[in-house]
XYZ file of C-alpha atoms in Angstrom:
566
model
C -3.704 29.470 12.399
C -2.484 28.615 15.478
C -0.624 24.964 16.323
C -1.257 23.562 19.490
C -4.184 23.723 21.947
C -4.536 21.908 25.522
C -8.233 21.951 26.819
C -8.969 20.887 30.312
C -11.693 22.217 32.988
C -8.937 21.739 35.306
C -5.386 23.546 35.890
C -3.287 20.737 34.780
C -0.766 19.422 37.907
C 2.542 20.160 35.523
C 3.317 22.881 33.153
C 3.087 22.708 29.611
C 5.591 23.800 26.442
C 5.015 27.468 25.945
C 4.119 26.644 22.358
C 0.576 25.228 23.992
C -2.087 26.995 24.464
C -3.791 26.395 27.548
C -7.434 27.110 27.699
C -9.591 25.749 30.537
C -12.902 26.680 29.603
C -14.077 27.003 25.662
C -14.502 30.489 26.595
C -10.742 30.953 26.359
C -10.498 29.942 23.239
C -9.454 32.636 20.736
C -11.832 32.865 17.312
C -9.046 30.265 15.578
C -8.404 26.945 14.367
C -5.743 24.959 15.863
C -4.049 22.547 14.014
C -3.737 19.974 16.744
C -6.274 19.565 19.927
C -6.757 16.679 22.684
C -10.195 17.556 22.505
C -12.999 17.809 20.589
C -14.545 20.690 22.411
C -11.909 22.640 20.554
C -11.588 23.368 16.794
C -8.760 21.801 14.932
C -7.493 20.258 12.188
C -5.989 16.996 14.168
C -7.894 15.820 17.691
C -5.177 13.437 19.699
C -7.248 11.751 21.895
C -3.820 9.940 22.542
C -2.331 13.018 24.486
C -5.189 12.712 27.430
C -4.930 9.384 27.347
C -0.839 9.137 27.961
C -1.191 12.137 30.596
C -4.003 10.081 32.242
C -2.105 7.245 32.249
C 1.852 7.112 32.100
C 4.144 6.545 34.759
C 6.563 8.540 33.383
C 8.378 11.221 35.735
C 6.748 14.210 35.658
C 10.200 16.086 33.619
C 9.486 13.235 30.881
C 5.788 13.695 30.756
C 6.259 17.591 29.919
C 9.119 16.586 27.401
C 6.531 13.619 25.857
C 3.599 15.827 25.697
C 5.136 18.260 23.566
C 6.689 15.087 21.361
C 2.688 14.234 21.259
C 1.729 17.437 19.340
C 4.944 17.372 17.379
C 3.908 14.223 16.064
C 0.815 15.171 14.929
C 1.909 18.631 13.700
C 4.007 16.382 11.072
C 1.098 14.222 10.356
C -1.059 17.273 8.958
C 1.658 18.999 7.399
C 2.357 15.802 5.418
C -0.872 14.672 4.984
C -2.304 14.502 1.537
C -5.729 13.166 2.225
C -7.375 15.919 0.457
C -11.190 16.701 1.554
C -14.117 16.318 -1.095
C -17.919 17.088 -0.721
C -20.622 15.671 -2.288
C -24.184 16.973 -3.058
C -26.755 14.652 -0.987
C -30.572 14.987 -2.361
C -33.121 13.804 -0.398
C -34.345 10.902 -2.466
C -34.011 8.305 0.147
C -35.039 4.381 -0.957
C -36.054 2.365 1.919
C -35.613 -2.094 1.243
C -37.611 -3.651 3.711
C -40.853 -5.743 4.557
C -44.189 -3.498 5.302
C -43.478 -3.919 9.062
C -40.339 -2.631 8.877
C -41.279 0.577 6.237
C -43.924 1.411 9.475
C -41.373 1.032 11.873
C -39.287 3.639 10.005
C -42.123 5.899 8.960
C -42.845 6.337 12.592
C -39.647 7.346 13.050
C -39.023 9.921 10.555
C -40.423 13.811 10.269
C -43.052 13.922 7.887
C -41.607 14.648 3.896
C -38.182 15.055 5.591
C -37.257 12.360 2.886
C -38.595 11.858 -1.065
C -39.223 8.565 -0.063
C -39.250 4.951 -2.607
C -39.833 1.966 -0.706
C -39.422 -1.517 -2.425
C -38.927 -4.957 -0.533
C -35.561 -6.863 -1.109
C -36.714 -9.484 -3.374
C -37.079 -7.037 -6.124
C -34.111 -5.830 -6.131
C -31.168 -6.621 -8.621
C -28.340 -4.267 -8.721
C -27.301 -1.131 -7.345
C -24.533 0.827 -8.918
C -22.760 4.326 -8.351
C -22.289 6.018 -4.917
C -23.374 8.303 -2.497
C -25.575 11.140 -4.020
C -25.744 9.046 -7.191
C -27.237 5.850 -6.184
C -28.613 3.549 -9.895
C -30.815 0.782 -8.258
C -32.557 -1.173 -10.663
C -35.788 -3.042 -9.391
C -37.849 -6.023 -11.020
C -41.558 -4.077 -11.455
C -43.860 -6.299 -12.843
C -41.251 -8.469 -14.525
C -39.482 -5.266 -16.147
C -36.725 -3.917 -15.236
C -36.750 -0.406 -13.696
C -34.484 1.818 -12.284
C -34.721 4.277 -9.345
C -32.174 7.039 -9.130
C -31.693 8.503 -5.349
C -29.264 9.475 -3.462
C -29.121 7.144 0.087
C -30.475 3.606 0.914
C -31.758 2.519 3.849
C -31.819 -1.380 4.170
C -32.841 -3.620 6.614
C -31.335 -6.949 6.917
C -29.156 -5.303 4.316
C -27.815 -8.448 1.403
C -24.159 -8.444 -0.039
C -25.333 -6.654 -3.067
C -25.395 -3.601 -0.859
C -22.765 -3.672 1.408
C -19.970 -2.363 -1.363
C -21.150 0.977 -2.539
C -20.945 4.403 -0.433
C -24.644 4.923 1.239
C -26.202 2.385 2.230
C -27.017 1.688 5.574
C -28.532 -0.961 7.633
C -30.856 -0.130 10.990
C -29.831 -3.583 11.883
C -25.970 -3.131 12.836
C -26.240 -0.160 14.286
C -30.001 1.328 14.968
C -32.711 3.122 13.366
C -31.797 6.836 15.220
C -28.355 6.484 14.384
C -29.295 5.816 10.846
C -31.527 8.608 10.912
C -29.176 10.884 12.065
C -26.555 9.664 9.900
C -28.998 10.473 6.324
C -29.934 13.383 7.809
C -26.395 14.492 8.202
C -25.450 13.412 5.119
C -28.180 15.705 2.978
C -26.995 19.017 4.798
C -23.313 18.310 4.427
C -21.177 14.693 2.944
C -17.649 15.417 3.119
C -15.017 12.438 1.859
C -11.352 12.417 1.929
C -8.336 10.728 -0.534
C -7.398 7.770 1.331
C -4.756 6.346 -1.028
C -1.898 7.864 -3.347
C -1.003 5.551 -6.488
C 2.146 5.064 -8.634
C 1.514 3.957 -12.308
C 4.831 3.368 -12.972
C 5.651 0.914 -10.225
C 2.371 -0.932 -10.223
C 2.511 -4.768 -10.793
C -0.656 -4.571 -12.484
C -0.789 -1.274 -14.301
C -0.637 -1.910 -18.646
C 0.822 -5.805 -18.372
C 0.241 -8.528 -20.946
C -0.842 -10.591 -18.067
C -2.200 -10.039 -14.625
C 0.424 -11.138 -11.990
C -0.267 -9.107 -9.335
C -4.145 -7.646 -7.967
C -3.665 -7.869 -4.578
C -4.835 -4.416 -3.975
C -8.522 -5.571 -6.007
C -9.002 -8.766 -4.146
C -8.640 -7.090 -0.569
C -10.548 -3.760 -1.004
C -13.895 -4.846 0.807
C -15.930 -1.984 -1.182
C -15.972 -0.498 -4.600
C -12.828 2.013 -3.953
C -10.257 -0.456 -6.008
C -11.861 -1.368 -9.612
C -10.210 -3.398 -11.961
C -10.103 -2.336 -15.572
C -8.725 -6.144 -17.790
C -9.123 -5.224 -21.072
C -6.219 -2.456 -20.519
C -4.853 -3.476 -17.003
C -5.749 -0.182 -15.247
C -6.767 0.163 -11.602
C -9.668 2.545 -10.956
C -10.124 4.734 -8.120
C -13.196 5.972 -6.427
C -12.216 7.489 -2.782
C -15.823 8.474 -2.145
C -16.771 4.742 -1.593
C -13.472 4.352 0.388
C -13.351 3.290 4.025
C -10.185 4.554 4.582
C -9.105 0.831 6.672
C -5.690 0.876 4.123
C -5.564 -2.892 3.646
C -4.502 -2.357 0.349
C -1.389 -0.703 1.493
C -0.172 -3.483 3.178
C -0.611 -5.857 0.107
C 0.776 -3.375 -2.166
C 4.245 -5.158 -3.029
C 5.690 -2.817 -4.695
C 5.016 0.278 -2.525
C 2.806 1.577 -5.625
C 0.125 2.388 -3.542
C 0.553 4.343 0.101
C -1.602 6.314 2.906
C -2.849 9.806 2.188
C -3.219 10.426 5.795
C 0.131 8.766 6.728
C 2.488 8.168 3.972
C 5.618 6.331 4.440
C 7.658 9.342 4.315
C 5.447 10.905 7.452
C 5.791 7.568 8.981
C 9.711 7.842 8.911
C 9.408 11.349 10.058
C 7.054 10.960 13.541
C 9.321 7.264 13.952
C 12.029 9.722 14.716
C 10.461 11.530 18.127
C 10.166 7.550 19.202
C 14.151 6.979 19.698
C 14.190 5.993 23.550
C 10.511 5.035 23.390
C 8.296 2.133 23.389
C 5.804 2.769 20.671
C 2.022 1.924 21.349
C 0.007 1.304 17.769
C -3.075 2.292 18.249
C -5.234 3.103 15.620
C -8.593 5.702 15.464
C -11.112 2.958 15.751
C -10.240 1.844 18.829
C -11.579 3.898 22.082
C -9.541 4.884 24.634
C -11.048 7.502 25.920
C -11.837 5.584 28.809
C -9.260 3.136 28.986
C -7.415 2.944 32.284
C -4.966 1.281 32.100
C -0.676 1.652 33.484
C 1.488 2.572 30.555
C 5.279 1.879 31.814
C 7.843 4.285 32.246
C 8.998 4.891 28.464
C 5.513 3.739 26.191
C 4.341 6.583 23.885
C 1.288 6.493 21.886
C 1.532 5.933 18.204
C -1.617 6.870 16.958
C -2.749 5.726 13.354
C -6.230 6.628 11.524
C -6.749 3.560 9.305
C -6.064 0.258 11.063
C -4.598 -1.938 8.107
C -2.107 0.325 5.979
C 0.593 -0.695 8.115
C 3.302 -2.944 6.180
C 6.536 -4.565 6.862
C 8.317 -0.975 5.683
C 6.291 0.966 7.563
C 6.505 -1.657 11.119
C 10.688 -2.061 10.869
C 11.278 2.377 10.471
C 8.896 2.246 14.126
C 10.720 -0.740 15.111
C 14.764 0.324 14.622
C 14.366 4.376 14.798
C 12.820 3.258 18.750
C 15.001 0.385 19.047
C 12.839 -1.074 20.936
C 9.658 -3.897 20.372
C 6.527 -2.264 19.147
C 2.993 -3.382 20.711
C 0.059 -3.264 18.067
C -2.999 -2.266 19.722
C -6.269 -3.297 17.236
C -8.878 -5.673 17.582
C -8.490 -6.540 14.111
C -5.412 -7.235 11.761
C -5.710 -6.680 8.140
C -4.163 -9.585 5.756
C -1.120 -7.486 4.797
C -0.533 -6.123 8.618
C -0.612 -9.673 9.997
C 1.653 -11.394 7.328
C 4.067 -8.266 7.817
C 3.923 -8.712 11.785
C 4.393 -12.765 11.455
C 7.416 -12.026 8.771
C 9.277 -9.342 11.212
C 8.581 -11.932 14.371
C 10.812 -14.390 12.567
C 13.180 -12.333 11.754
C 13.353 -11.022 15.516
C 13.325 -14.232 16.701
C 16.636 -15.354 14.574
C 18.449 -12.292 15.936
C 17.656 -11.065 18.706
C 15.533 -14.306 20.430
C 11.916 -12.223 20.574
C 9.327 -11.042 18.972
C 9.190 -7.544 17.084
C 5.290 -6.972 17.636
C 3.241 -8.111 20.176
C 0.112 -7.989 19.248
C -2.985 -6.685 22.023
C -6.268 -7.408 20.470
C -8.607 -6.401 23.870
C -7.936 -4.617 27.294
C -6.551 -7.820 29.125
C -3.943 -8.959 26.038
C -3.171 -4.785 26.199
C -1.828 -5.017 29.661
C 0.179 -8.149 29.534
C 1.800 -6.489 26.458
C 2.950 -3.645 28.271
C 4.143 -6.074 30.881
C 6.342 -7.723 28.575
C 7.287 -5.135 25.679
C 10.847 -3.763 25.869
C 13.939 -1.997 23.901
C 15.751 -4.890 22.011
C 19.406 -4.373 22.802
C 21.460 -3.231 19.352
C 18.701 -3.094 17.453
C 18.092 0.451 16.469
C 18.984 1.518 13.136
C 19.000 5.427 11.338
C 18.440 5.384 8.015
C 17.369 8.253 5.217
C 14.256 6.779 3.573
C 13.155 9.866 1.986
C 12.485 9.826 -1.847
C 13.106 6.138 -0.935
C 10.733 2.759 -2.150
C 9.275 0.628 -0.191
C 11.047 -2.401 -0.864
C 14.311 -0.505 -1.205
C 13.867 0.454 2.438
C 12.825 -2.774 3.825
C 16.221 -4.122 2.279
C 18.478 -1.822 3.435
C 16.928 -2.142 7.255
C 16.913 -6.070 6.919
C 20.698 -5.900 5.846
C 21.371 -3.685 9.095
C 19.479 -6.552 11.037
C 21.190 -9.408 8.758
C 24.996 -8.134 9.003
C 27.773 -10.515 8.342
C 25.743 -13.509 9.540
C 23.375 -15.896 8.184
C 20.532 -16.473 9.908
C 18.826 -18.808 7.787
C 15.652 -18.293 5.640
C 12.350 -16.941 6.470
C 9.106 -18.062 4.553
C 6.522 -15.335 3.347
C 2.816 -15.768 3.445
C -0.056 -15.764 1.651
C -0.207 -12.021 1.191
C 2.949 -10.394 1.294
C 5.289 -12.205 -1.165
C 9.108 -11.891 -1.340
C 11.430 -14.350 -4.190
C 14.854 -15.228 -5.266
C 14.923 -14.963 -9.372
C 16.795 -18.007 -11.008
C 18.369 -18.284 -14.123
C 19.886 -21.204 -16.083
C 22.553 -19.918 -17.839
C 22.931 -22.064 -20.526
C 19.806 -21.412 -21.765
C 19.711 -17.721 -21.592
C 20.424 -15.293 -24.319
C 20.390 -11.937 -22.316
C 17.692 -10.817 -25.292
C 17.014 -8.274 -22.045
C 13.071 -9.183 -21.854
C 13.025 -9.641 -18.926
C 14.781 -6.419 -17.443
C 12.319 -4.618 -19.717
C 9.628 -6.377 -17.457
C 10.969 -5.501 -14.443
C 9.746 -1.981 -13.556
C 11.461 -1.577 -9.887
C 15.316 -2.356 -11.168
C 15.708 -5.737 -9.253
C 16.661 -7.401 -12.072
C 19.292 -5.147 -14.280
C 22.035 -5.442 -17.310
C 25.646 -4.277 -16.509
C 26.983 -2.705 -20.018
C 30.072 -3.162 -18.551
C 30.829 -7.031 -18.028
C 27.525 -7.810 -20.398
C 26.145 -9.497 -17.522
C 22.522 -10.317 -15.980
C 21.736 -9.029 -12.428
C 19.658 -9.656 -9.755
C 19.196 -7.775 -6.222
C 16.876 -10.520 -5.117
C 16.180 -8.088 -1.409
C 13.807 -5.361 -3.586
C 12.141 -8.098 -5.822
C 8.353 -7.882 -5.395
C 7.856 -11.676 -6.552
C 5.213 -10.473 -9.089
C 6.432 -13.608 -11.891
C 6.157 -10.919 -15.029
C 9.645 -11.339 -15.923
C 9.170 -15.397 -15.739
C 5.930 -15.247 -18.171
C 7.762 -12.642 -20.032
C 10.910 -14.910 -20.883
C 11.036 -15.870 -24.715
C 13.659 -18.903 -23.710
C 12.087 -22.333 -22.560
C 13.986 -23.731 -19.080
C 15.270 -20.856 -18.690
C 14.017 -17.893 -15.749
C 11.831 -19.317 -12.590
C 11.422 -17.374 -9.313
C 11.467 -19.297 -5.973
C 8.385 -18.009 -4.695
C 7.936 -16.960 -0.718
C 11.850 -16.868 0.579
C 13.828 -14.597 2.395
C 17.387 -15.714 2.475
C 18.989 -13.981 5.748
C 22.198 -13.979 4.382
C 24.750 -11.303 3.517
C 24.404 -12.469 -0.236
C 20.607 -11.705 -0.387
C 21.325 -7.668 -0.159
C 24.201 -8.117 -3.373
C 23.892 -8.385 -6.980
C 24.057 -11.621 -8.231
C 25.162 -12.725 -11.621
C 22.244 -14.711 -13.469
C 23.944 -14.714 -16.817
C 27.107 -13.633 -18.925
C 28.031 -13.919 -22.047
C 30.711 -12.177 -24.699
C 29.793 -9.789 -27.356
C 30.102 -10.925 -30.686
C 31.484 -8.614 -33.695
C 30.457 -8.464 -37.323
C 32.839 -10.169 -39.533
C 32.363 -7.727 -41.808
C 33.546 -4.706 -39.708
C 34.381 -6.169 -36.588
C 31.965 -3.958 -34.823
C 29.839 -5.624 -31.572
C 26.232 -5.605 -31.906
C 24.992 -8.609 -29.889
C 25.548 -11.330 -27.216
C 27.300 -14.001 -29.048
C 24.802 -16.621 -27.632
C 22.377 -14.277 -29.343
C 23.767 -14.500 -32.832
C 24.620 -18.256 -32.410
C 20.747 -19.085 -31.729
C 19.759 -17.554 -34.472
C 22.302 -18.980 -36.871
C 21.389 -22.678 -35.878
C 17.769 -21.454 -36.628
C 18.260 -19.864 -39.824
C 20.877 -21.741 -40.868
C 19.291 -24.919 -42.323
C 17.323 -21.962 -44.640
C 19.850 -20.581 -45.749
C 22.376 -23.075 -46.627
C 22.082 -22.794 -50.214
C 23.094 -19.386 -50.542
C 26.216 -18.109 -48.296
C 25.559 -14.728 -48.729
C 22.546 -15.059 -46.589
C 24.115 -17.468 -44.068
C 27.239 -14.970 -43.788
C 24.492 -12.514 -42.456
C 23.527 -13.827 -40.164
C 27.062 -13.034 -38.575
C 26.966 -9.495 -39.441
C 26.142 -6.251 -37.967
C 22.295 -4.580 -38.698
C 24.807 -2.062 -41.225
C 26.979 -4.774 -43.010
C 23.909 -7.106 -43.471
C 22.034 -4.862 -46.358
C 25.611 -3.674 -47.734
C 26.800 -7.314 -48.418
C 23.924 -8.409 -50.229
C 23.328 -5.426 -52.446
C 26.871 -6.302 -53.120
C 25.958 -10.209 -53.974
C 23.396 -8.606 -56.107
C 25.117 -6.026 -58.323
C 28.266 -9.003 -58.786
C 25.635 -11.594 -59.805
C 23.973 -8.975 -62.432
C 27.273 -8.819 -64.486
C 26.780 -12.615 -64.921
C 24.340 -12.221 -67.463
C 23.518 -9.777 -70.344
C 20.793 -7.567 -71.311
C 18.522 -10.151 -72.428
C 19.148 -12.283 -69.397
C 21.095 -14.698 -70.902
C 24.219 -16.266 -69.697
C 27.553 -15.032 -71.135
């Protein structure tokens, strides 16, 4: 396979890396696929439609555009090798189930070949549920005050109702039109292809196998099917064939349990690199610029993105300090996660450097007052490792770069992207270790050597399990929403300490001596009558069953062989 392919009907005015392949006509094109292509005329794995669109518009010199062009593929050759959005097909029958009035089944009769389609037609009212997905569509219908249920494979509905709009395959002439949803079914029976949109952690998830939900954030913002969850055991389900790809629940993900297929963090960090001395333009696949004319300043380079809400405040501060320069987002819609993350980093920026990390372009006009005002932000860019690296863990150590030895106050989090300090009152706490057993991304750890309680309040995801998980009353509660921008934030901090305490049988340590003292005033009251008992509850899990056995056998020679007293 070859890498790198430059179509144009025209020469272009500058040359091009040798590793391009130049073809000005399709009938130059050799019988291969290329991995990356600024066209679509051309067969490839990746089409750039951001490389025509920075040629047709940059003011670079020509000696940068040449250098930048070449970045361009680079870029992309990165995001297929470390893609893992593997492809998927799906067999497509042609059992077709139309929901509309009469009017509207003639409308779309006339429209269709003749038996193209196995064709059910009901009208909305009767409908109740639909379940599955694409190819394997369960629609059950009220028929005659029974329930029945139609298997098929796509759905065409007009005026299509919320009961629809979550599952892969339906379609509605309505947003769109009836040819293109013709075309769509049609293309759909010969050949439904579907990719892996998201890569999940178990082991890090905030949900995944708790005794009580604290986190779903990834559920609530999924706006199909894709994200399912399972209460009885606290597992997430997957389906990727109903997946639009958008990423929103990246974003939310606190944790970093969840990331991109197409664009993982790590590939992310990777392309973030080729932007050092650039002004990085978001601009995600949905949005067309084909067309878009419009002056990019001497230094912008496209960032192109295929889902529009995966972005997080990770992924937004590697683009922001590798560059060292503002980022503009260019997207006519912002995901929760994205636009917490963006509103998070602009406070930050503001505290240290007096402007704003992202500016945000939501149409052509906003687009070109961005570029107008977007610049590098003077000692702000940062070089970091982040691979093999969490998400949180790398947020922390970039803040702490930004942070240094001042404090620049606190910054609240929002609704959707949560952040926490974890406090403890010492008096009350035990160190029974609960709630580092809760904690499954090590921000809250025990230090064998000073028997102490720790918290790294920077890589906390604020999910509350180790709070609900606490056996001790007034004793663990998390200040929800805070980012202290302090030196102290990125440190350990002592919650609790306490001595170990040694048997007084064999003087060996086996617990906290807080521990062993709660437990005493407990039990002690029970045990008061015998001091055998009460002296074990001093003693070591290996001197407790030697002492009384020992009680036991001195207390037998008390009395004789028929029990009575001698």
């Amino acid at each position: 396979m070859k890498e790198f392919v430059y179509y144009s009907q025209e020469t272009p005015e500058f040359p091009l890396n040798e590793s391009i392949y130049i073809a000005n006509s399709t009938s130059d094109i050799i019988p291969e696929k290329f991995i990356v292509s600024n066209s679509n005329n051309i067969s490839s794995e990746i089409l750039a439609n951001e490389i025509d669109f920075y040629i047709n518009n940059t003011e670079d010199s020509i000696a940068k555009k040449i250098k930048n062009i070449e970045k361009l593929y680079e870029i992309n050759a990165i995001r297929f090798d470390m893609a893992q959005d593997i492809s998927y097909s799906q067999r497509v029958s042609k059992e077709v189930l139309l929901v509309s009035t009469l009017e509207q089944k003639n409308e779309f009769l006339k429209s269709m070949v003749p038996d193209e389609f196995n064709l059910f037609h009901v009208t909305p009212e009767v409908v109740k549920s639909i379940t599955g997905h694409i190819g394997n569509l369960s629609v059950v219908v009220n028929d005659n005050f029974k329930d029945a249920t139609l298997n098929v494979s796509q759905i065409v509905w007009f005026e299509q109702e919320e009961i629809a709009t979550k599952q892969s395959g339906t379609f509605d002439p309505l947003e769109s039109s009836l040819d293109d949803v013709l075309a769509t079914i049609r293309t759909n029976i010969s050949n439904y292809e579907y990719k892996k949109f998201t890569v999940y952690d178990s082991n890090i998830c905030q949900y995944h196998e708790r005794r009580e939900e604290v986190c779903s954030k990834c559920e609530e913002v999924c706006p199909t099917v894709a994200i399912i969850k399972i209460d009885e055991t606290k597992h997430l389900e997957f389906s990727q064939i109903d997946c639009h790809g958008c990423g929103g629940c990246i974003s939310v993900c606190p944790s970093g349990a969840l990331d991109y297929a197409p664009q993982n963090r790590e590939s992310i960090y990777l392309m973030a690199d080729f932007y050092n001395g650039h002004i990085p333009l978001i601009i995600p696949q949905k949005m067309n610029i084909k067309n878009l004319d419009i002056k990019l300043k001497e230094n912008v380079l496209p960032f192109a993105i295929e889902g529009e809400k995966f972005l997080h405040e990770g992924t937004l501060l590697t683009l922001l300090q590798e560059s060292g320069s503002q980022l503009i987002f260019y997207s006519d819609f912002l995901s929760k996660g994205t636009k917490d993350s963006i509103s998070i980093l602009n406070h930050i920026y503001q505290k240290k450097y007096s402007m704003d990390a992202v500016i945000i372009a939501m149409d052509e006009k906003e687009l070109e007052l961005a570029l107008e005002e977007v610049d590098f932000v003077n000692d702000s860019r940062f070089k970091m490792n982040e691979l093999n690296t969490r998400k949180r863990e790398i947020f922390s150590t970039r803040l702490k770069h930004i942070v240094g030895d001042d404090d620049l106050g606190e910054v609240q989090t929002g609704e959707h992207i949560h952040y926490a300090k974890v406090n403890v009152n010492e008096a009350n706490c035990t160190l029974c270790l609960v709630c580092v057993g809760a904690c499954n991304v090590d921000a809250i750890t025990a230090n064998i050597d000073d028997n102490t309680l720790r918290i790294n309040p920077s890589i906390c995801t604020a999910c509350g399990y180790c709070e609900v998980s606490c056996p001790e009353a007034n004793c663990l509660t998390i200040e929800q929403d805070v980012i202290k921008l302090n030196p102290s934030w990125f440190k350990e901090e002592v919650l609790a300490k306490d001595t170990l305490f040694a048997c007084v049988e064999c003087g060996k340590e086996f617990a906290t001596t807080k521990a062993v003292e709660k437990i005493a005033t407990m039990m002690a009251p029970i045990f008061a009558s015998d001091p055998i008992k009460e002296r074990t509850l001093y003693c070591c899990e290996n001197c407790k069953p030697k002492i009384m056995m020992k009680s036991y056998m001195e207390n037998r020679s008390l009395y004789n062989k028929e029990g009575e007293t001698l």
